[in-house]
Each structure stands twice: as structure tokens, then as C-alpha cells.
CSV table of C-alpha atoms in Angstrom, one decimal:
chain,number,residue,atom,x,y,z
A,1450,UNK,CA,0.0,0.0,0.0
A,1451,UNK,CA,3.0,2.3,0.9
A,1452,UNK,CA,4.7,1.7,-2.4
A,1453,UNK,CA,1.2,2.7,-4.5
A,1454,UNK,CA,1.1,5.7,-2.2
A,1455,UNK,CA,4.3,6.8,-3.2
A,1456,UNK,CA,3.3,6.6,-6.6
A,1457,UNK,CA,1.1,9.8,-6.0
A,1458,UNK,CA,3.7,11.9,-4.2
A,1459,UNK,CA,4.9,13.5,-7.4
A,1460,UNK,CA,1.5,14.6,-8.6
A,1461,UNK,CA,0.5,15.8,-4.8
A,1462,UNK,CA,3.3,17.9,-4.9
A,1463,UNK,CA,2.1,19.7,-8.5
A,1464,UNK,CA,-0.8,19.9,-7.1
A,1465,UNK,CA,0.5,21.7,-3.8
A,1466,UNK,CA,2.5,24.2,-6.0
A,1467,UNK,CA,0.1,25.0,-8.5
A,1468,UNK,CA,-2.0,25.9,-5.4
A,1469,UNK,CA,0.5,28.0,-3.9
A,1470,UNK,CA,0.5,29.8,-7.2
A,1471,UNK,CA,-2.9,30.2,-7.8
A,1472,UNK,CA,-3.2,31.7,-3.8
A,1473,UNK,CA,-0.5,34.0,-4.6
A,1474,UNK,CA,-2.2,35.2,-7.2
A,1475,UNK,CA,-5.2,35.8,-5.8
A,1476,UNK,CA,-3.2,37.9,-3.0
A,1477,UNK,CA,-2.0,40.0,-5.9
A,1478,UNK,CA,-5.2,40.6,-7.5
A,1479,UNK,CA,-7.3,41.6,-4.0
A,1480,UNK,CA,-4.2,44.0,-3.0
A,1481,UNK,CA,-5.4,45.4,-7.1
A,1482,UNK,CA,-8.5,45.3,-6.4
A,1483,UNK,CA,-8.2,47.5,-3.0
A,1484,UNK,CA,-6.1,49.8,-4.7
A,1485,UNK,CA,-8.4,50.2,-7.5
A,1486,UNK,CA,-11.4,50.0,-4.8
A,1487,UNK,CA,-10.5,52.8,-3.4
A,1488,UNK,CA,-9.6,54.9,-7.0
A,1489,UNK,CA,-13.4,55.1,-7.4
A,1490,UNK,CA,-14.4,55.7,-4.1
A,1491,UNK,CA,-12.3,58.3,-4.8
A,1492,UNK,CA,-13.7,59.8,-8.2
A,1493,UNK,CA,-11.9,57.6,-10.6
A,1494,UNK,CA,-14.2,57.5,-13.2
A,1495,UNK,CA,-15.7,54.6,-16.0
A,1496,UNK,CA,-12.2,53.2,-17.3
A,1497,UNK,CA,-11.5,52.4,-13.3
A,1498,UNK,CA,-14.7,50.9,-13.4
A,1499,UNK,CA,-14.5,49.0,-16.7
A,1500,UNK,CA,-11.2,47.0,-15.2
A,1501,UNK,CA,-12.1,46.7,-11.6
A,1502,UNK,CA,-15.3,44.8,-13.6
A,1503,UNK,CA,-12.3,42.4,-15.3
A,1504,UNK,CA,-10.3,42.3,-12.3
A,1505,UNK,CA,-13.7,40.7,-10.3
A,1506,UNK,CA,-13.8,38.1,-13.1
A,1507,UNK,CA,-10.2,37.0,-12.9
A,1508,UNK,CA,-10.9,36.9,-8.6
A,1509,UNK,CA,-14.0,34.5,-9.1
A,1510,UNK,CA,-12.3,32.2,-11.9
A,1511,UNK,CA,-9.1,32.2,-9.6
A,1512,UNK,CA,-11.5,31.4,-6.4
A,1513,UNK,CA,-12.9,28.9,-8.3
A,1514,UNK,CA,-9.6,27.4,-9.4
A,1515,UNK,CA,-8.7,27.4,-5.6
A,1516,UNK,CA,-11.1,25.5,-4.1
A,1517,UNK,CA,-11.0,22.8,-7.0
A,1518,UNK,CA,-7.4,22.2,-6.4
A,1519,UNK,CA,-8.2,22.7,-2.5
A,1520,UNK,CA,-10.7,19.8,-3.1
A,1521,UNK,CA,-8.3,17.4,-5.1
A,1522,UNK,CA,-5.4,17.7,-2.6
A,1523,UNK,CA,-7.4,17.2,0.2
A,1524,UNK,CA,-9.3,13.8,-1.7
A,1525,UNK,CA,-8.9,10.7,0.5
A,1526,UNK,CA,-6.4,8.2,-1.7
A,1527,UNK,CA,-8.4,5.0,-1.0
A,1528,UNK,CA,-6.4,1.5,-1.6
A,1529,UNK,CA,-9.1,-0.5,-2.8
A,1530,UNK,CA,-9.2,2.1,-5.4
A,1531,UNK,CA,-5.5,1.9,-6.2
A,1532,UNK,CA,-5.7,-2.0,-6.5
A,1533,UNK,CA,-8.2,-1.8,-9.2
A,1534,UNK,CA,-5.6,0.4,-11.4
A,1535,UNK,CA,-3.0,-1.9,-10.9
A,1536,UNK,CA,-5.0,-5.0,-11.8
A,1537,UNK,CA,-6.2,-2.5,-14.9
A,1538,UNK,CA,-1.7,-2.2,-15.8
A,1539,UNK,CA,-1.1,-5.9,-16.0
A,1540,UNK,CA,-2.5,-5.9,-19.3
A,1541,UNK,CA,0.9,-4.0,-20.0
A,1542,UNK,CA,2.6,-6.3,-17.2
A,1543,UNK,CA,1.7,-9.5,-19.4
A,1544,UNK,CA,3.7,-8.2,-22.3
A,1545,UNK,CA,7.1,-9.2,-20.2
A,1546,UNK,CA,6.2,-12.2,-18.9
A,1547,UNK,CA,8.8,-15.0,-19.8
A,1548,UNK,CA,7.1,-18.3,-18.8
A,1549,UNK,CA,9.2,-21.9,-20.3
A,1550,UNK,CA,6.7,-24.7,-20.5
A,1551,UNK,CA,7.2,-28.4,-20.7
A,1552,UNK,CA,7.0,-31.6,-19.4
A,1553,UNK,CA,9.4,-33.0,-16.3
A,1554,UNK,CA,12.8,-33.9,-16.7
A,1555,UNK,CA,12.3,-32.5,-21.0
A,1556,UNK,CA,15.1,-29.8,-20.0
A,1557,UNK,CA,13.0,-26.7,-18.8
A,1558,UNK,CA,15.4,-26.4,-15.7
A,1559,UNK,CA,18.8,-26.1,-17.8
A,1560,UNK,CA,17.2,-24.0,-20.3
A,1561,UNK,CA,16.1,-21.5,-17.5
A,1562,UNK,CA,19.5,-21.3,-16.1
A,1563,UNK,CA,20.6,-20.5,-19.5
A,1564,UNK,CA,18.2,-17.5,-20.2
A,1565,UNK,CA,18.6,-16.2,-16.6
A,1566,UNK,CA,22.3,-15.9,-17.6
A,1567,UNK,CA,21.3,-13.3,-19.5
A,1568,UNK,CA,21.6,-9.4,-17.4
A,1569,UNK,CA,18.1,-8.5,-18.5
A,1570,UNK,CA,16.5,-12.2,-17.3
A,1571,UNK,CA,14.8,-13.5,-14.2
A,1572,UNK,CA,13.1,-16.6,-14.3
A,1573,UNK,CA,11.9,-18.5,-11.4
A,1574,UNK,CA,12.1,-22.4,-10.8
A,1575,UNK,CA,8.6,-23.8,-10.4
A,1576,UNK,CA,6.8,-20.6,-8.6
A,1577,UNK,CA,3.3,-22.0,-10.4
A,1578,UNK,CA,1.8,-19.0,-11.1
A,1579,UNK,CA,-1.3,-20.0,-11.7
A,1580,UNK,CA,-2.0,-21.4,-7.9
A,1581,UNK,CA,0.4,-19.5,-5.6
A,1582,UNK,CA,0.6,-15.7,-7.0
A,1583,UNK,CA,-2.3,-14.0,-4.7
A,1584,UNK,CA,-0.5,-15.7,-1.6
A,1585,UNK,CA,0.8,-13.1,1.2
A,1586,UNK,CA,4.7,-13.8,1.8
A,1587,UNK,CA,5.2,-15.1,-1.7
A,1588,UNK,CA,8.7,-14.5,-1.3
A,1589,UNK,CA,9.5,-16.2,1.7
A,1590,UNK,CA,7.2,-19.4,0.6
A,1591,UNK,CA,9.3,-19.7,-2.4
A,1592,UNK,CA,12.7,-19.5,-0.9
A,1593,UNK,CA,11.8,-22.0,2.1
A,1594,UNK,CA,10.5,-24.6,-0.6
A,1595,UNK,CA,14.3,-24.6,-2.3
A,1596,UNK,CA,16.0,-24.2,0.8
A,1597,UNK,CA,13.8,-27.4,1.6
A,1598,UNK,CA,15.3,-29.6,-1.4
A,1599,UNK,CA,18.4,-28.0,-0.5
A,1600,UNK,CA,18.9,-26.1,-4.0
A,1601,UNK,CA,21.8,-23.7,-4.2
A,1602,UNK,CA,20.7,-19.6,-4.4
A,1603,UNK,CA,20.4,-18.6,-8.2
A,1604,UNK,CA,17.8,-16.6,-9.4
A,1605,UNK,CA,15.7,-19.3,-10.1
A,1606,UNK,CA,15.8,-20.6,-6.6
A,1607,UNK,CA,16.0,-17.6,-4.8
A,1608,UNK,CA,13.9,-14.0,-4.5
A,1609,UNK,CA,15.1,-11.3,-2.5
A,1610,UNK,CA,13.4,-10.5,1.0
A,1611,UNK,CA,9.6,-8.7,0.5
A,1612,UNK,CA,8.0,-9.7,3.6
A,1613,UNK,CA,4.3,-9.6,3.4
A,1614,UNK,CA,3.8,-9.3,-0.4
A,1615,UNK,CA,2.2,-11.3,-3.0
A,1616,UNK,CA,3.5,-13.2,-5.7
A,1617,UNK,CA,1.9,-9.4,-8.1
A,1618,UNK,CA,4.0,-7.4,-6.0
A,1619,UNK,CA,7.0,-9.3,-6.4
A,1620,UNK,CA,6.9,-9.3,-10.1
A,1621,UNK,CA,6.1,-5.7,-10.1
A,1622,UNK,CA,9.6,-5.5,-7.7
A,1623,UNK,CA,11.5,-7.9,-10.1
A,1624,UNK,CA,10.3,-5.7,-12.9
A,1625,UNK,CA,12.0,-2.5,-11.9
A,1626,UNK,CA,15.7,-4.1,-12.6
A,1627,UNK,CA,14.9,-6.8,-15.0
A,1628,UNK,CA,13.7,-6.6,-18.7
A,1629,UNK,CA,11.6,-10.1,-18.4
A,1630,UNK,CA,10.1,-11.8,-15.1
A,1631,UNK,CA,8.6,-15.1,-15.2
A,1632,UNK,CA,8.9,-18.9,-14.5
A,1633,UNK,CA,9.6,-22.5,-15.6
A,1634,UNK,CA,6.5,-24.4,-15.5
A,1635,UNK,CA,6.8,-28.2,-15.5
A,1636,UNK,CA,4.1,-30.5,-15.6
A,1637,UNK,CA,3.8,-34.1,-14.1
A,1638,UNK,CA,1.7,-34.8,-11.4
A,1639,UNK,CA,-2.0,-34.1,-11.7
A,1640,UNK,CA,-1.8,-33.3,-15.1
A,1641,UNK,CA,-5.2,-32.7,-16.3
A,1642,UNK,CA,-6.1,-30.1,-13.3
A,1643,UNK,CA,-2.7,-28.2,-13.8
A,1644,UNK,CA,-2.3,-27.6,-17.5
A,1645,UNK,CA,-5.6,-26.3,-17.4
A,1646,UNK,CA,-5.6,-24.1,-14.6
A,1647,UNK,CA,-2.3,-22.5,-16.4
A,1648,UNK,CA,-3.7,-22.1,-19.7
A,1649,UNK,CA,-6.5,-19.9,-17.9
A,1650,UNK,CA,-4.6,-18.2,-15.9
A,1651,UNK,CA,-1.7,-17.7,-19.2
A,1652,UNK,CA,-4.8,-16.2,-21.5
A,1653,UNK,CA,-6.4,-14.4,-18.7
A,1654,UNK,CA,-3.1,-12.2,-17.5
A,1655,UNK,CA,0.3,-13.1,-19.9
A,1656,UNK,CA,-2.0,-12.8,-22.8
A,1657,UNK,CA,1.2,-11.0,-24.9
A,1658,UNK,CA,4.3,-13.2,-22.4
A,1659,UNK,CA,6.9,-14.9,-24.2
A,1660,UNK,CA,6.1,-19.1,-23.6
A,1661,UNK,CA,9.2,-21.1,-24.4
A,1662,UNK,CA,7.7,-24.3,-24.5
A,1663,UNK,CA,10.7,-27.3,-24.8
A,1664,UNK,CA,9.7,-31.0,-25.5
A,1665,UNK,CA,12.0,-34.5,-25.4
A,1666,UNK,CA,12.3,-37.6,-26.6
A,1667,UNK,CA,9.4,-39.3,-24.9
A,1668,UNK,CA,11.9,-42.1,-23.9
A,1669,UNK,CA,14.1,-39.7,-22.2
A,1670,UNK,CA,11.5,-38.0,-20.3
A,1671,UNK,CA,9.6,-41.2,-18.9
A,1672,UNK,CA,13.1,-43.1,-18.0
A,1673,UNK,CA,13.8,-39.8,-16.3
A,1674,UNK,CA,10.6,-39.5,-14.6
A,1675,UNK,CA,10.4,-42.9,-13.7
A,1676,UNK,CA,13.6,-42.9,-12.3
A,1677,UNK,CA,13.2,-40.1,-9.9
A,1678,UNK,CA,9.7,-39.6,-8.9
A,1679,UNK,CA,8.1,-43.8,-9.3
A,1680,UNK,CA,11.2,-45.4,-7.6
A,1681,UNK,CA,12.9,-46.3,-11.0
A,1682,UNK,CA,9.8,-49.4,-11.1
A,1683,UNK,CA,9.0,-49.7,-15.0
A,1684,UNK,CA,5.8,-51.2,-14.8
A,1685,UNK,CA,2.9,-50.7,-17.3
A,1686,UNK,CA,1.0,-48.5,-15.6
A,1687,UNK,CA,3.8,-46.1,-14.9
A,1688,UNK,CA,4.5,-46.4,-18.3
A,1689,UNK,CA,0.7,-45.4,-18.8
A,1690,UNK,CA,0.7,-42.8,-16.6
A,1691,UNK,CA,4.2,-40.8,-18.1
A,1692,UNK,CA,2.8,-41.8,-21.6
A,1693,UNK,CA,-0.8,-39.6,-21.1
A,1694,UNK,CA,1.4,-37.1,-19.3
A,1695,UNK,CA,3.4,-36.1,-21.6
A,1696,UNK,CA,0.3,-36.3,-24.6
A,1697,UNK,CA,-1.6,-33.7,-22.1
A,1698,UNK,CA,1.5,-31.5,-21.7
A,1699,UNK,CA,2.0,-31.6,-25.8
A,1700,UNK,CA,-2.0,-30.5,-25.8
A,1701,UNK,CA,-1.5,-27.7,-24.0
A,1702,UNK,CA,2.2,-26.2,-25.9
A,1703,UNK,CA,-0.2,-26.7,-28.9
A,1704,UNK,CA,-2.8,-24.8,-27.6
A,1705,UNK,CA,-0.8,-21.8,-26.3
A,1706,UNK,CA,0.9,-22.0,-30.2
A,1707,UNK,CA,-2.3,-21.6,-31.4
A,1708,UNK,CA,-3.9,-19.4,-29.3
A,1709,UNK,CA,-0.9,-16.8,-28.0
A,1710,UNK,CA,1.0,-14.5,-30.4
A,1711,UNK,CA,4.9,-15.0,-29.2
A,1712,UNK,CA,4.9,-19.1,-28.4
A,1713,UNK,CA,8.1,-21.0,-29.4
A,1714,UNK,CA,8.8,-24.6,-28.9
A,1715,UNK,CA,12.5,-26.2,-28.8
A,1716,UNK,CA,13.3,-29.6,-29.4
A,1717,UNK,CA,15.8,-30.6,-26.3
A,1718,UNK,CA,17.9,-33.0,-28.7
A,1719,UNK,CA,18.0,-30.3,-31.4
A,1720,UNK,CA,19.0,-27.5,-29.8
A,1721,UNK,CA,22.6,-25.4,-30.6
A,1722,UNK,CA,24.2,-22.1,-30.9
A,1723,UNK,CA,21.7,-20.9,-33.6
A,1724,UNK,CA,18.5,-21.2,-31.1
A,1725,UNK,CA,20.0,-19.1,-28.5
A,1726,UNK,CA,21.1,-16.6,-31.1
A,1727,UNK,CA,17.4,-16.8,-32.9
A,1728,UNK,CA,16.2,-16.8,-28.9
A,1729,UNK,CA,17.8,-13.8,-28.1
A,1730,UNK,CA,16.9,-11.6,-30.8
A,1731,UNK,CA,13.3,-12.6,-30.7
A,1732,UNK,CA,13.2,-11.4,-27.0
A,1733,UNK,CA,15.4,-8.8,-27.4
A,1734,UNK,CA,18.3,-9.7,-24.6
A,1735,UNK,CA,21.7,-10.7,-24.3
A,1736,UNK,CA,21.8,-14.3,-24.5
A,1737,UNK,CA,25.5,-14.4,-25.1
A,1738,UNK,CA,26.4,-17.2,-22.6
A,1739,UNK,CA,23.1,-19.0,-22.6
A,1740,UNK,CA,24.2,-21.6,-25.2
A,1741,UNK,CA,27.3,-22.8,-22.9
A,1742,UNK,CA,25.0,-24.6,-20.4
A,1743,UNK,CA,24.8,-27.0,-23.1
A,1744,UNK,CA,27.4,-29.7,-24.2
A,1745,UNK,CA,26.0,-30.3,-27.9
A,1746,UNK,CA,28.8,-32.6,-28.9
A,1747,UNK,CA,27.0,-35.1,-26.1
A,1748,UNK,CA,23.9,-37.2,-26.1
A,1749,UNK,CA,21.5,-35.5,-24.0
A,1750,UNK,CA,19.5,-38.6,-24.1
A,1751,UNK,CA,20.9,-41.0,-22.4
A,1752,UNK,CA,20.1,-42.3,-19.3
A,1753,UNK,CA,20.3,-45.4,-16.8
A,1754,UNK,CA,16.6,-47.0,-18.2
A,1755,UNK,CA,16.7,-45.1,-21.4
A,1756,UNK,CA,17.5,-48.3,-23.4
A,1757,UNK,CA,14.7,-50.3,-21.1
A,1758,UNK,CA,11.9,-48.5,-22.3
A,1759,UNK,CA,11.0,-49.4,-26.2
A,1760,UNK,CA,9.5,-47.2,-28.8
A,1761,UNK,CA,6.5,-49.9,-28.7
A,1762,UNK,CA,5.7,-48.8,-25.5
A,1763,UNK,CA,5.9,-44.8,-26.0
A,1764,UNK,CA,4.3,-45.0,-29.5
A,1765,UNK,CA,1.7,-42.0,-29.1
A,1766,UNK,CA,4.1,-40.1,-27.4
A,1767,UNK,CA,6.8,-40.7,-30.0
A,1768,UNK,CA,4.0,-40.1,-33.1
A,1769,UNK,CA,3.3,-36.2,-31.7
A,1770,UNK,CA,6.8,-35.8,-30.9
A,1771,UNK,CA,7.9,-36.3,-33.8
A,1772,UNK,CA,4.7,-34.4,-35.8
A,1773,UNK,CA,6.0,-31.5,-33.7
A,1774,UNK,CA,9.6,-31.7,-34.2
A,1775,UNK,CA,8.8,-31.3,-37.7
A,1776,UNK,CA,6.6,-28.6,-37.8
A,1777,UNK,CA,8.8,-26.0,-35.9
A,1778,UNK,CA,12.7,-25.4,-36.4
A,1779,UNK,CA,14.8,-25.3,-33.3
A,1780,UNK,CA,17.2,-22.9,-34.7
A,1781,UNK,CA,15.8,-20.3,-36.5
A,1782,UNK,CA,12.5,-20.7,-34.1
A,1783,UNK,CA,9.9,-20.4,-37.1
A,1784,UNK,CA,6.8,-22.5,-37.6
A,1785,UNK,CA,7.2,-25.3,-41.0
A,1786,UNK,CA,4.0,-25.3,-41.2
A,1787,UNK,CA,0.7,-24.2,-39.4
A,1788,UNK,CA,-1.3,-26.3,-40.9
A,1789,UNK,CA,0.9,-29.3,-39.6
A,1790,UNK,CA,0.2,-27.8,-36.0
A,1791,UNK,CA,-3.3,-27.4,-36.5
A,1792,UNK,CA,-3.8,-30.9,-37.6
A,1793,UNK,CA,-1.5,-32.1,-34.8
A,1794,UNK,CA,-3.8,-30.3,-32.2
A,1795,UNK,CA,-7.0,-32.0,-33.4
A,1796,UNK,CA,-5.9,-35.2,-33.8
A,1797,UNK,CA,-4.3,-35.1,-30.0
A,1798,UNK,CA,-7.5,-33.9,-29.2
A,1799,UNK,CA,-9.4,-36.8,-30.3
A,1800,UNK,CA,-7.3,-39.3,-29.0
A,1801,UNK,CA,-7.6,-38.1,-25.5
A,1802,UNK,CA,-11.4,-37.5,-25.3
A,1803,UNK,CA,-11.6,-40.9,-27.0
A,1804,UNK,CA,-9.4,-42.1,-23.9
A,1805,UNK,CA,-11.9,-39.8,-21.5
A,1806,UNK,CA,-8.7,-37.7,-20.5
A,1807,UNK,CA,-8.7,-34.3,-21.8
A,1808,UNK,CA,-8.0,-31.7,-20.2
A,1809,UNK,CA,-10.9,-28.9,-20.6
A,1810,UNK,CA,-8.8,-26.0,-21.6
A,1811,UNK,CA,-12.0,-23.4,-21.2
């Protein structure tokens, strides 16, 4: 409330002097006007008269002017007010929102620590947006939940100290240093509820944001997923459960293509040099260093159950992957072809109503 206060200091104090003005003035003009007062009292004559009558007009405008100004200083500034016009701005907030989308383990994590290398960059590590931001002490929930998993303090771990604000304010703070403020969003558990709750809450408030949205080899991601969160068990229905996962998370990077004006979606195995480049001048920072946080010349594949898993048993997954790996280029960051997407969209969409499990997006 203090900080949107502040906000009107400058414009109380124009106020306050343009007063001060205006009173002088009107000093001025009723010292005239008793000098002129007593010129026809005294026998002046008509041309006295004529501007003591366009000296009273000035006084009453003047007077007038006064108590106007007299009534807007003295206005109560109401907060409930002030929060209206600040939920009003985010329309221009949402324009530089940074938000990378994608499945777990696809690479969101090493592709937000390289962006936030850039000066101009500050992305968060799995804030979730679209559940926590109206929570008081947003900054000191987020930093207890890394210190929790014992995560080293980056900026995508770590938010300076704003005691008692919410995750709006916090932005708002970030905003003042940093060209783009966001978060890595990656989707696993309870993925039907979460994917749409964050394509509401991305069309209702980051309708112009920049959504890097990254997907992996479907073997990659479910070894890795299996491997950390389901005990490293491969059994079918984990491998059912990753599977739909990852279709629902490919649903909803469709959707935002198709429905949000600056979406871009990486391939994790076909990223280089060229998409940080192509990255960088699309968002208009310094991504300089970003591209060192990958080694290109290695597999970033392989893993301990990667071989387990066959492509029998990841089919679906594989088909989209592979119908979206084709219909956007990784370097240059430019759509194939849109029709491709569109079709890619609808059939995902049949597939999972047909299986009862998609996620309502409206």
C-alpha cells in the first residue's frame, strides 16, 4: 500500500504548488482590487470601473480554481481504489512475462538457467503462477521450498526478501531491474487439473508473455521420470501414466501455439548455438552465454533406463513428438507449417477424449 502511495507523491506535490500559485495570485489581485477599490471611491471615473469589472472576473475564476485544487489535494487516496488500477496495468505487465513450458525432466530447468544468464533475465524455478501468485509472503514461501530440497541460491531458486507481499507485487519488484520476469512451468503430477488451470490463468493475465515451451524424446523423459519420482519401477501403468502425461502436456504447448502471439517450442535434442542466437533476438536480450550450459557434442539422451523403455511402449508419445519436431525449427524458431500444427492439435485432441482424458482447456 506504501509503495502505491508513493506513486502519487509526485502529482501531490504539483498539485501543492500550482495551489500555492494560484493563492499568490489571488493575494495580488485583491491587493489590485483594494487599490483600484479605493480609485473610485475616490472619483476615478468609467475606465477604473470598466477593469475593476475584469479584475472581479479573474478573482471569481481564480477562487474557483482554488477550491477545486483545494478539493483534489485534500481527496482521501483509497487503496481499494489503487488495487483496481493496478490489476487495470497488468495488461501491460503480461507483455514481459517470460514463462518456459514443458513436461518433467524435458530440460525446462537447464534451459532456464541458461536464459537467466542473460543481465536482462529473471526466471523462477517452479513458482506455479497460476496457484500460488495471490499468496501473502510469496517470497518467503518460495525460498523456504528450495531451501527445503536444499537447492543452491540462483535466481531461479532464490527471491530477495519482500515480507508480506504477493507473488503481483513481487513481479512488479523484479520488474524494476529486470527486462523479463517469469517462471519454468513443468508439468507431471495431476496433469489434467494443472495444464488447465495454467492455460487460464496464461490467456487471462500473460496474454502477450513470451512461452518457451521445450519437449523431449518421450523415452528420455519417462526413464527420467520414472527414475526419480516412481522409484525407478517400470511397470505398465507407470509407463501409462508418463505416456498420457506427456500427450496432455504436448495438448496444452499446442494450444498456447495456437492461441498466444509469441509461443516458441525447442526440441531438447536439437537445440545449438543458432537457437539461443534466434532466442535472443526474438526477446530482445543478451543471450550471449546461454548456449554454454549445453554440451551439444553429447547425447542429452541418455540415461540409466533409457534403453529399457522401447518405442512400442511410448508409441503416441513418439507419433506427436515427432509431428512437432517437424513442424517447428529449433534454430531459426519459425513455424514449418501451421497447418501441420493445426492438424497435430485435433488429432491429440481426439485421441484423448476418446481415452476420457482431456484436459478442458475453457
Amino acid at each position: 500500500m506504501l509503495k502505491r502511495l508513493a506513486l502519487f507523491i509526485p502529482r501531490l506535490r504539483a498539485l501543492h504548488a500550482e495551489r500555492n500559485f494560484y493563492a499568490a495570485s489571488l493575494r495580488n489581485l485583491s491587493e489590485e482590487n483594494k487599490l483600484l477599490k479605493s480609485i473610485v471611491d475616490a472619483g476615478g471615473g468609467d475606465v477604473v470601473r470598466r477593469e475593476m469589472g475584469g479584475v472581479a472576473e479573474k478573482l471569481e475564476k481564480l477562487v474557483a480554481t482554488t477550491v477545486r485544487l483545494e478539493e483534489e489535494i485534500t481527496k482521501p487516496v483509497r487503496y481499494s481504489e489503487q488495487c483496481a488500477t493496478t490489476e487495470n496495468s497488468r495488461t501491460d505487465f503480461s507483455g514481459r512475462g517470460l514463462f518456459v513450458v514443458g513436461h518433467a525432466r524435458s530440460g525446462t530447468t537447464i534451459l532456464v538457467d541458461a536464459l537467466n544468464s542473460s543481465r536482462d533475465v529473471y526466471c523462477l524455478g517452479e513458482a506455479n503462477f497460476h496457484r500460488t501468485i495471490k499468496g501473502e509472503y510469496f517470497s518467503s514461501w518460495f525460498n523456504s521450498v528450495h531451501r527445503s530440497f536444499d537447492n543452491p541460491a540462483m535466481k531461479s531458486t532464490c527471491l530477495p526478501d519482500l515480507p508480506n507481499k504477493c507473488g503481483w507485487d513481487v513481479l512488479e519488484k523484479l520488474m524494476e531491474d529486470y527486462k523479463l520476469v517469469g517462471e519454468k512451468v513443468a508439468f507431471f503430477s495431476d496433469v489434467e487439473r494443472e495444464v488447465r488451470s495454467f492455460f487460464a490463468f496464461s490467456i487471462k493475465h500473460f496474454q502477450r508473455s513470451n512461452y518457451i515451451c521445450v519437449i523431449r524424446h518421450p523415452r528420455s523423459v519417462s526413464a527420467s521420470c520414472i527414475e526419480m519420482f516412481m522409484s525407478g519401477q517400470i511397470t505398465p501403468d507407470a509407463l501409462e501414466a508418463v505416456a498420457i502425461s506427456q500427450l496432455q502436456t504436448y495438448y496444452l504447448i499446442l494450444s498456447l501455439a495456437l492461441s498466444l502471439p509469441s509461443v516458441y517450442i525447442l526440441v531438447h535434442e536439437q537445440m545449438s548455438n543458432a537457437t539461443f542466437d534466434s532466442l535472443g533476438n526474438q526477446l530482445g536480450v543478451n543471450l550471449e552465454g546461454a548456449a554454454g550450459f549445453y554440451d551439444f557434442e553429447k547425447s542429452v539422451s541418455k540415461l540409466s533406463l533409457h534403453e529399457v523403455i522401447g518405442d512400442d511402449e511410448m508409441s503416441r508419445p513418439i507419433h506427436y513428438y515427432n509431428m512437432i519436431g517437424k513442424a517447428f525449427n529449433s534454430s531459426s524458431l519459425s513455424s514449418q507449417n501451421n497447418l501441420e500444427i493445426r492438424n497435430c492439435l485435433f488429432e491429440l485432441h481426439a485421441e484423448l477424449k476418446s481415452m476420457n482424458r482431456l484436459p478442458l482447456l475453457v
